Each structure stands twice: as C-alpha cells, then as structure tokens.
Amino acid sequence: MKKLSICGLWLGLLLALGCNNSNPDSVKEAQKENNANADSMQKKQSVTDSSTAVASKEDADFMVKAASGGMLEVELGKLALSHAARQGVKDFGVMMMHDHGTGGDEIRSLAAGKRIVLPDSVSNDQKKEWDNLMKKKGLDFDRSYISLMVDDHKEDISEFEKAAKEANDPDIRAFAQNHLAMLKLHLDSAQSLDKKIGRKISAPQKAPPY
C-alpha cells in the first residue's frame, strides 16, 4: 500500500506540473482561449442579451493565474513534506496543500459557471521553480522554499486585492475578497518562518524542533 501511495503522489505531481518543459504552456493556452472567447462574444453579442455572456479578459486572466498559483502551492507543499528539515516548514506545506487545494476546488466551480477555461497544469516558469526546489534538501530547501512563499504570497495578495476592487464580475470580486484573509495568514506564517531560518548559519547543526 505504501508503494501504491507513493506512486499515486508522483503521478499527481506529474499531472499538475506537466511532463516536461517542452510541453505547451498550459497557462498561456488557457489565457489564449479565454481571450479568443471574449473577443468572439463581444462581436456576436447584442447589448441587451447577456444570456451568453462570458467573463472579461481581465477577470479570466485573474482566475487563470489564481488556479495555476494554487496548483503550484499544493505541489510545493507536497515537496516540503519530503524535502524540508524543519517540522514548521513541513507543517506550512500541509497548510498549503489543504488551503490551496480547497481554494482550487472553489476556483474550478466558479470558473465553470463563468465559462472560463483554466489550465490543467502550472506554467512552464512555475515548473522551473518546482524543478529548482526539487534539487534541494534539508535547510537549503527550507530557506529557498519559505523565501519563495513570502514572495509569492505578497504577489498573490496584491492581485487578489486588485480583483476584489476591480473585477467586472461580482462573484469573482467576492471570491477574491473572501480569500484575502487566508492569503494574509499564509504570508504571516511564511514571514515568521523566514525570520527563523533565513539567517546564515556559521556551522552545520541539527534543525530545531519548530
């Protein structure tokens, strides 16, 4: 059973991350399709008929980025379980898997109702971030992973705040607003860990129990 579980985990990673960097970029493909849909509907749709409305390019782009970002957070969280040295970093990874996994379900449900095409894997650039962390272990992984989480969540908060104010669709505005508290909690947790593990260590030592 243990071998089957490990195989299932790596199969999930391959599906979310794409098989290799030569594959078409799933995020760019989704953005291209959403833009084409918006352009097509704008030409065909009358001013009074909203029954076939599709999301604006800006709203669709936000949803695509939120989906791919969430997938990356989940997959990096899984990586933290096997590569991190400190228990606090592993616990943070578990939180990413749970919270962004649940958020991903919400994004897919909302996108389906808005006729928004979402990527089925992370972008090629995000895959490179995963590849880079995959090569690291222990304290080196901890520092690189948490540093990336601080930067990513700062960017996420900025994008979600913008969408909460400026998204054309009220449901997408509400989605962005409702997830800001979670993202800010993640950032606080990452920054707290970053302060503990981001400093240079003069000599090798065992990871402390946090």
Tab-separated table of C-alpha atoms in Angstrom, residues 56-194:
chain	number	residue	atom	x	y	z
A	56	SER	CA	-13.924	39.719	-19.378
A	57	LYS	CA	-10.313	39.140	-20.347
A	58	GLU	CA	-9.151	40.688	-17.064
A	59	ASP	CA	-11.431	38.529	-14.921
A	60	ALA	CA	-10.493	35.365	-16.820
A	61	ASP	CA	-6.788	36.182	-16.543
A	62	PHE	CA	-7.113	36.606	-12.778
A	63	MET	CA	-8.852	33.245	-12.465
A	64	VAL	CA	-6.231	31.511	-14.628
A	65	LYS	CA	-3.388	32.915	-12.530
A	66	ALA	CA	-5.181	32.062	-9.284
A	67	ALA	CA	-5.701	28.489	-10.468
A	68	SER	CA	-2.112	27.934	-11.591
A	69	GLY	CA	-0.739	29.625	-8.477
A	70	GLY	CA	-2.884	27.432	-6.260
A	71	MET	CA	-1.722	24.290	-8.041
A	72	LEU	CA	1.897	25.316	-7.541
A	73	GLU	CA	1.331	25.959	-3.820
A	74	VAL	CA	-0.179	22.485	-3.427
A	75	GLU	CA	2.641	20.719	-5.277
A	76	LEU	CA	5.361	22.633	-3.433
A	77	GLY	CA	3.593	21.809	-0.168
A	78	LYS	CA	3.848	18.117	-1.071
A	79	LEU	CA	7.524	18.608	-1.846
A	80	ALA	CA	8.067	20.189	1.576
A	81	LEU	CA	6.900	17.002	3.271
A	82	SER	CA	9.764	15.008	1.766
A	83	HIS	CA	12.469	17.663	1.392
A	84	ALA	CA	12.172	20.012	4.382
A	85	ALA	CA	14.301	19.667	7.520
A	86	ARG	CA	12.206	21.620	9.998
A	87	GLN	CA	8.846	20.468	11.219
A	88	GLY	CA	7.491	24.002	10.976
A	89	VAL	CA	8.240	24.059	7.258
A	90	LYS	CA	6.555	20.695	6.781
A	91	ASP	CA	3.523	21.943	8.712
A	92	PHE	CA	3.415	25.009	6.483
A	93	GLY	CA	3.464	22.713	3.451
A	94	VAL	CA	0.490	20.781	4.842
A	95	MET	CA	-1.399	24.051	5.276
A	96	MET	CA	-0.650	24.974	1.649
A	97	MET	CA	-1.903	21.610	0.441
A	98	HIS	CA	-5.142	21.898	2.390
A	99	ASP	CA	-5.977	25.571	1.908
A	100	HIS	CA	-4.956	25.907	-1.733
A	101	GLY	CA	-6.431	22.509	-2.534
A	102	THR	CA	-9.790	23.686	-1.189
A	103	GLY	CA	-9.335	27.023	-2.953
A	104	GLY	CA	-8.643	25.200	-6.201
A	105	ASP	CA	-11.978	23.403	-5.938
A	106	GLU	CA	-13.728	26.751	-5.481
A	107	ILE	CA	-11.906	28.272	-8.460
A	108	ARG	CA	-12.889	25.392	-10.735
A	109	SER	CA	-16.511	25.578	-9.661
A	110	LEU	CA	-16.670	29.342	-10.164
A	111	ALA	CA	-14.857	29.194	-13.492
A	112	ALA	CA	-17.238	26.546	-14.843
A	113	GLY	CA	-20.187	28.837	-14.191
A	114	LYS	CA	-18.458	31.754	-15.919
A	115	ARG	CA	-17.280	29.757	-18.949
A	116	ILE	CA	-13.645	30.424	-18.056
A	117	VAL	CA	-11.032	27.972	-19.314
A	118	LEU	CA	-8.496	27.055	-16.617
A	119	PRO	CA	-5.056	25.483	-17.067
A	120	ASP	CA	-4.708	21.796	-16.278
A	121	SER	CA	-1.142	22.270	-15.026
A	122	VAL	CA	1.174	25.008	-13.821
A	123	SER	CA	3.019	27.278	-16.238
A	124	ASN	CA	6.440	26.348	-17.590
A	125	ASP	CA	8.024	29.077	-15.448
A	126	GLN	CA	6.337	27.662	-12.352
A	127	LYS	CA	7.533	24.191	-13.318
A	128	LYS	CA	11.083	25.580	-13.276
A	129	GLU	CA	10.526	26.827	-9.712
A	130	TRP	CA	9.440	23.322	-8.723
A	131	ASP	CA	12.446	21.794	-10.511
A	132	ASN	CA	14.777	24.144	-8.656
A	133	LEU	CA	13.347	23.247	-5.248
A	134	MET	CA	13.292	19.546	-6.131
A	135	LYS	CA	17.104	19.655	-6.233
A	136	LYS	CA	17.357	20.998	-2.689
A	137	LYS	CA	17.159	19.170	0.624
A	138	GLY	CA	17.146	19.988	4.311
A	139	LEU	CA	17.927	23.504	5.493
A	140	ASP	CA	18.796	24.648	1.979
A	141	PHE	CA	15.308	23.622	0.849
A	142	ASP	CA	13.706	25.241	3.897
A	143	ARG	CA	15.260	28.638	3.206
A	144	SER	CA	14.565	28.593	-0.543
A	145	TYR	CA	11.004	27.321	-0.175
A	146	ILE	CA	9.950	29.756	2.531
A	147	SER	CA	11.613	32.681	0.751
A	148	LEU	CA	9.614	31.794	-2.363
A	149	MET	CA	6.420	31.521	-0.305
A	150	VAL	CA	6.936	35.015	1.118
A	151	ASP	CA	7.409	36.499	-2.357
A	152	ASP	CA	4.557	34.505	-3.913
A	153	HIS	CA	2.037	35.432	-1.239
A	154	LYS	CA	2.929	39.099	-1.405
A	155	GLU	CA	2.205	38.968	-5.138
A	156	ASP	CA	-0.965	36.929	-4.569
A	157	ILE	CA	-2.317	39.431	-2.062
A	158	SER	CA	-1.673	42.297	-4.443
A	159	GLU	CA	-3.520	40.516	-7.268
A	160	PHE	CA	-6.436	39.446	-5.073
A	161	GLU	CA	-6.822	42.950	-3.623
A	162	LYS	CA	-6.976	44.353	-7.139
A	163	ALA	CA	-9.537	41.769	-8.232
A	164	ALA	CA	-11.633	42.358	-5.106
A	165	LYS	CA	-11.944	46.010	-6.130
A	166	GLU	CA	-11.813	45.970	-9.922
A	167	ALA	CA	-13.145	42.624	-11.226
A	168	ASN	CA	-16.109	43.119	-13.530
A	169	ASP	CA	-17.975	40.065	-12.287
A	170	PRO	CA	-19.431	40.415	-8.744
A	171	ASP	CA	-18.900	36.709	-7.978
A	172	ILE	CA	-15.228	36.963	-8.886
A	173	ARG	CA	-14.894	40.111	-6.764
A	174	ALA	CA	-16.452	38.234	-3.845
A	175	PHE	CA	-14.187	35.227	-4.375
A	176	ALA	CA	-11.095	37.422	-4.309
A	177	GLN	CA	-12.269	39.311	-1.224
A	178	ASN	CA	-13.157	36.120	0.658
A	179	HIS	CA	-9.686	34.623	0.151
A	180	LEU	CA	-7.622	37.616	1.210
A	181	ALA	CA	-7.689	36.703	4.906
A	182	MET	CA	-6.335	33.228	4.133
A	183	LEU	CA	-3.546	34.608	1.945
A	184	LYS	CA	-2.535	37.142	4.605
A	185	LEU	CA	-2.415	34.370	7.206
A	186	HIS	CA	-0.158	32.373	4.893
A	187	LEU	CA	2.114	35.380	4.425
A	188	ASP	CA	2.352	35.979	8.176
A	189	SER	CA	3.251	32.318	8.722
A	190	ALA	CA	5.848	32.347	5.952
A	191	GLN	CA	7.439	35.560	7.217
A	192	SER	CA	7.620	34.139	10.731
A	193	LEU	CA	9.412	31.047	9.446
A	194	ASP	CA	11.630	33.176	7.225
